Every structure is written in structure tokens, then in C-alpha cells.
Coordinates of C-alpha atoms in Angstrom, one line a residue:
X12 CA 48.2 -73.9 -41.5
X13 CA 49.2 -76.8 -40.4
X14 CA 46.5 -80.0 -41.4
X15 CA 47.2 -83.0 -40.0
X16 CA 45.2 -86.3 -40.6
X17 CA 43.8 -88.4 -38.4
X18 CA 46.7 -91.6 -38.0
X19 CA 48.8 -89.0 -36.7
X20 CA 45.9 -87.6 -34.3
X21 CA 45.6 -90.7 -32.6
X22 CA 48.8 -92.3 -31.2
X23 CA 48.9 -88.6 -29.5
X24 CA 45.6 -89.0 -27.7
X25 CA 47.7 -92.0 -26.2
X26 CA 50.8 -90.1 -25.6
X27 CA 48.4 -87.3 -23.3
X28 CA 46.7 -89.8 -21.7
X29 CA 49.8 -91.9 -21.4
X30 CA 51.8 -88.4 -19.7
X31 CA 48.9 -87.8 -17.8
X32 CA 48.0 -91.3 -15.7
X33 CA 52.1 -91.2 -15.1
X34 CA 53.4 -90.4 -10.9
X35 CA 55.1 -87.5 -10.8
X36 CA 57.3 -86.5 -7.1
X37 CA 55.7 -84.5 -4.9
X38 CA 58.1 -81.6 -4.9
X39 CA 61.5 -81.4 -5.6
X40 CA 64.0 -79.3 -4.7
X41 CA 65.3 -77.0 -8.3
X42 CA 68.0 -74.1 -8.7
X43 CA 66.3 -71.1 -9.0
X44 CA 68.0 -67.9 -10.7
X45 CA 66.8 -64.3 -8.4
X46 CA 65.4 -61.9 -10.3
X47 CA 67.5 -59.3 -7.8
X48 CA 71.2 -61.0 -8.3
X49 CA 70.7 -63.6 -10.7
X50 CA 72.5 -66.8 -8.6
X51 CA 71.2 -69.7 -7.9
X52 CA 69.4 -70.5 -4.5
X53 CA 67.9 -73.9 -3.9
X54 CA 64.7 -73.8 -3.9
X55 CA 60.9 -76.7 -2.9
X56 CA 59.1 -76.0 -6.2
X57 CA 56.1 -78.3 -6.2
X58 CA 55.7 -79.9 -10.0
X59 CA 51.7 -80.1 -9.7
X60 CA 50.6 -76.7 -8.0
X61 CA 54.0 -75.0 -9.5
X62 CA 53.7 -72.8 -6.1
X63 CA 57.0 -70.7 -7.8
X64 CA 54.8 -69.0 -10.5
X65 CA 52.1 -66.5 -9.5
X66 CA 48.0 -67.5 -9.9
X67 CA 47.1 -67.9 -13.0
X68 CA 43.4 -65.8 -13.7
X69 CA 40.1 -66.5 -13.1
X70 CA 39.4 -68.2 -15.8
X71 CA 36.5 -66.5 -18.1
X72 CA 33.7 -67.9 -19.6
X73 CA 35.8 -68.6 -22.7
X74 CA 38.2 -70.4 -21.3
X75 CA 36.1 -73.2 -19.3
X76 CA 36.4 -76.8 -20.7
X77 CA 33.3 -78.5 -22.2
X78 CA 31.5 -80.7 -21.2
X79 CA 31.0 -84.4 -22.3
X80 CA 29.8 -87.2 -21.0
X81 CA 31.7 -90.7 -22.1
X82 CA 29.8 -94.6 -21.6
X83 CA 31.9 -97.3 -21.6
X84 CA 30.6 -100.8 -22.5
X85 CA 30.8 -103.8 -23.3
X86 CA 32.2 -107.9 -22.0
X87 CA 35.2 -109.7 -20.3
X88 CA 35.8 -113.0 -21.2
X89 CA 37.9 -115.2 -19.3
X90 CA 39.3 -118.9 -19.8
X91 CA 42.3 -120.7 -19.2
X92 CA 45.2 -117.3 -19.4
X93 CA 43.1 -116.0 -22.4
X94 CA 40.7 -112.6 -21.9
X95 CA 38.9 -111.2 -24.2
X96 CA 37.4 -107.6 -24.0
X97 CA 34.6 -106.1 -26.2
X98 CA 34.3 -102.4 -25.3
X99 CA 31.6 -99.5 -27.2
X100 CA 32.8 -96.2 -26.0
X101 CA 30.5 -93.7 -27.2
X102 CA 29.3 -89.6 -26.1
X103 CA 25.6 -88.5 -24.8
X104 CA 27.2 -84.9 -25.0
X105 CA 26.2 -82.0 -24.9
X106 CA 29.6 -81.5 -26.5
X107 CA 32.2 -83.4 -28.7
X108 CA 35.1 -85.1 -27.5
X109 CA 37.8 -84.0 -30.2
X110 CA 39.9 -87.2 -29.0
X111 CA 39.7 -89.7 -25.6
X112 CA 41.5 -92.7 -24.4
X113 CA 40.7 -96.0 -22.3
X114 CA 42.7 -97.8 -19.9
X115 CA 42.2 -101.1 -19.1
X116 CA 43.9 -102.7 -16.1
X117 CA 44.3 -106.2 -14.6
X118 CA 44.9 -107.3 -10.9
X119 CA 47.3 -110.1 -13.2
X120 CA 50.6 -109.2 -15.1
X121 CA 49.5 -110.3 -19.0
X122 CA 52.3 -112.5 -20.9
X123 CA 55.1 -110.0 -22.3
X124 CA 55.0 -111.8 -25.5
X125 CA 52.3 -110.8 -27.8
X126 CA 50.5 -108.3 -30.8
X127 CA 48.6 -105.4 -28.6
X128 CA 45.6 -103.9 -31.8
X129 CA 46.5 -100.6 -33.4
X130 CA 46.0 -98.3 -31.4
X131 CA 46.8 -98.9 -28.2
X132 CA 50.1 -99.6 -25.6
X133 CA 51.6 -101.1 -22.7
X134 CA 50.4 -99.8 -19.5
X135 CA 52.6 -100.9 -17.4
X136 CA 52.8 -105.1 -17.0
X137 CA 48.8 -105.4 -16.1
X138 CA 47.5 -102.3 -17.8
X139 CA 47.2 -101.7 -21.8
X140 CA 45.7 -98.2 -23.0
X141 CA 43.5 -97.7 -26.3
X142 CA 42.7 -94.9 -28.5
X143 CA 39.1 -94.0 -28.8
X144 CA 39.3 -91.1 -31.3
X145 CA 37.2 -88.6 -31.9
X146 CA 33.2 -88.8 -30.1
X147 CA 30.3 -87.2 -31.9
X148 CA 27.7 -85.4 -29.4
X149 CA 24.8 -88.8 -29.7
X150 CA 27.4 -90.8 -31.8
X151 CA 28.1 -93.7 -32.9
X152 CA 29.9 -95.9 -30.5
X153 CA 33.8 -96.6 -31.3
X154 CA 34.3 -100.3 -30.9
X155 CA 37.3 -101.4 -29.2
X156 CA 37.9 -105.5 -29.3
X157 CA 41.5 -107.2 -27.6
X158 CA 42.2 -110.5 -27.3
X159 CA 44.0 -110.6 -24.4
X160 CA 46.5 -113.6 -22.6
X161 CA 47.9 -113.3 -19.3
X162 CA 50.9 -114.3 -18.0
X163 CA 50.0 -116.5 -15.7
X164 CA 46.5 -118.8 -15.2
X165 CA 44.5 -117.8 -12.0
X166 CA 41.3 -119.0 -11.4
X167 CA 39.5 -114.8 -11.3
X168 CA 41.0 -111.4 -13.1
X169 CA 39.5 -108.4 -12.3
X170 CA 39.8 -105.9 -15.3
X171 CA 39.0 -101.8 -13.9
X172 CA 38.0 -99.8 -17.2
X173 CA 38.5 -96.2 -17.3
X174 CA 38.9 -93.0 -19.2
X175 CA 41.8 -90.7 -19.2
X176 CA 41.5 -88.4 -21.7
X177 CA 38.3 -87.4 -22.6
X178 CA 40.1 -84.8 -25.2
X179 CA 39.9 -81.7 -22.4
X180 CA 36.2 -82.2 -22.0
X181 CA 35.0 -81.9 -18.4
X182 CA 32.9 -85.0 -17.6
X183 CA 29.9 -84.8 -15.0
X184 CA 29.0 -88.3 -14.8
X185 CA 32.2 -90.8 -14.9
X186 CA 30.3 -93.4 -12.8
X187 CA 29.7 -94.7 -16.3
X188 CA 32.8 -94.8 -17.5
X189 CA 34.8 -96.6 -14.7
X190 CA 33.6 -100.0 -14.3
X191 CA 35.1 -102.9 -12.0
X192 CA 34.4 -106.9 -13.1
X193 CA 35.4 -109.9 -11.8
X194 CA 35.2 -112.7 -13.4
X195 CA 35.9 -115.7 -12.9
X196 CA 38.0 -118.6 -15.3
X197 CA 34.7 -119.6 -16.6
X198 CA 34.5 -118.9 -20.3
X199 CA 31.0 -117.1 -19.8
X200 CA 31.1 -112.6 -20.9
X201 CA 30.9 -111.2 -17.3
X202 CA 28.9 -107.5 -18.9
X203 CA 30.1 -103.9 -17.4

């Protein structure tokens, strides 16, 4: 049996979230070998639904994803070109979450030369993805602290917070893990 440490699994959850957030083109023409002749034929295959494949069988009760309720709370403070984000991520259940990733998007681009905290990676010029780890049902909140610099000095910044990976668990109440915060350049903390 292969045992993986938590240290190896944390970057994996971030990588899965990045793959989930990647844009896929609507359709692609690919050569497909026909079963009768073996010759190549160009077929239009939708890479999202893979229409050329047979439909999947109906899901059984055992294969249905577990349900969890990931919750993000915290605050954003902004002044000059400095952006402080303090985030607490928890799970209200009913099932545990094996791994989760939060995405933070900004209305202004971030400065290129800055260090992200451990467990976080760039999601573009104006986005950061951070793993929040496993979340036990009704367990303690996981904390994430980001001190970032913007590329410029705008009068305000909008921060969007959402979950991009919850370990495969379905979240029926995504309203408490999706937030949009307007933070004027005053240094005051704006809670979400």
C-alpha cells in the first residue's frame, strides 16, 4: 500500500484546483480511428463532455459524492499598495473534506516580485490559489494569512473569494464560501 504524507498531498490539492480552474476550448477537431477500417477520420469532439464516448451509467448511491459545507470568513485591509487578507476556512459538514483550495481574485494586478505563503501559488497576474487542507466536519478552522503588494496604487480594490476544490465533496450551500469585498485604500479591515 502506498502511503503519502500530508506534505505531498497539499501541493496536489492546489494542482487539482488549478486544473479545475483552467479554461478548456469548447470543441476540438481530432483524428479518430474508425473501428471497421482503422483509417483516421477527423471528428468533432467536445473535450468537456466527450460526446464521442458512450454515456456513463447512472450513479449508484455508493458513488454519489459526499456533501460538505465549506465556509470562508475573514477580512481584507488595503492601503497604499499593500493588501492584507486574513482568512478562516471551516467545514460545517455533514461529511469531512479530504482537501480544499480557495481562490482569491483581485480587480488590480499584483506586483510580480513577491513571495507567496507556503501552500499558495499564482493563478494569474491578479489571482492566488491557496490550499486549506483537510477540513473535518465541525472541526477547527484553517487559517490563511496573505500580505500582498499590488502593481499600482489604486484608490480601491475588489477581492473575490471562492472555493475551487473541496476534495470532491458537493457543497449545497456555496453562498457562504463565495464573497466579493470592496476595500477602499483606508487601511480599515472589511469583514466577509
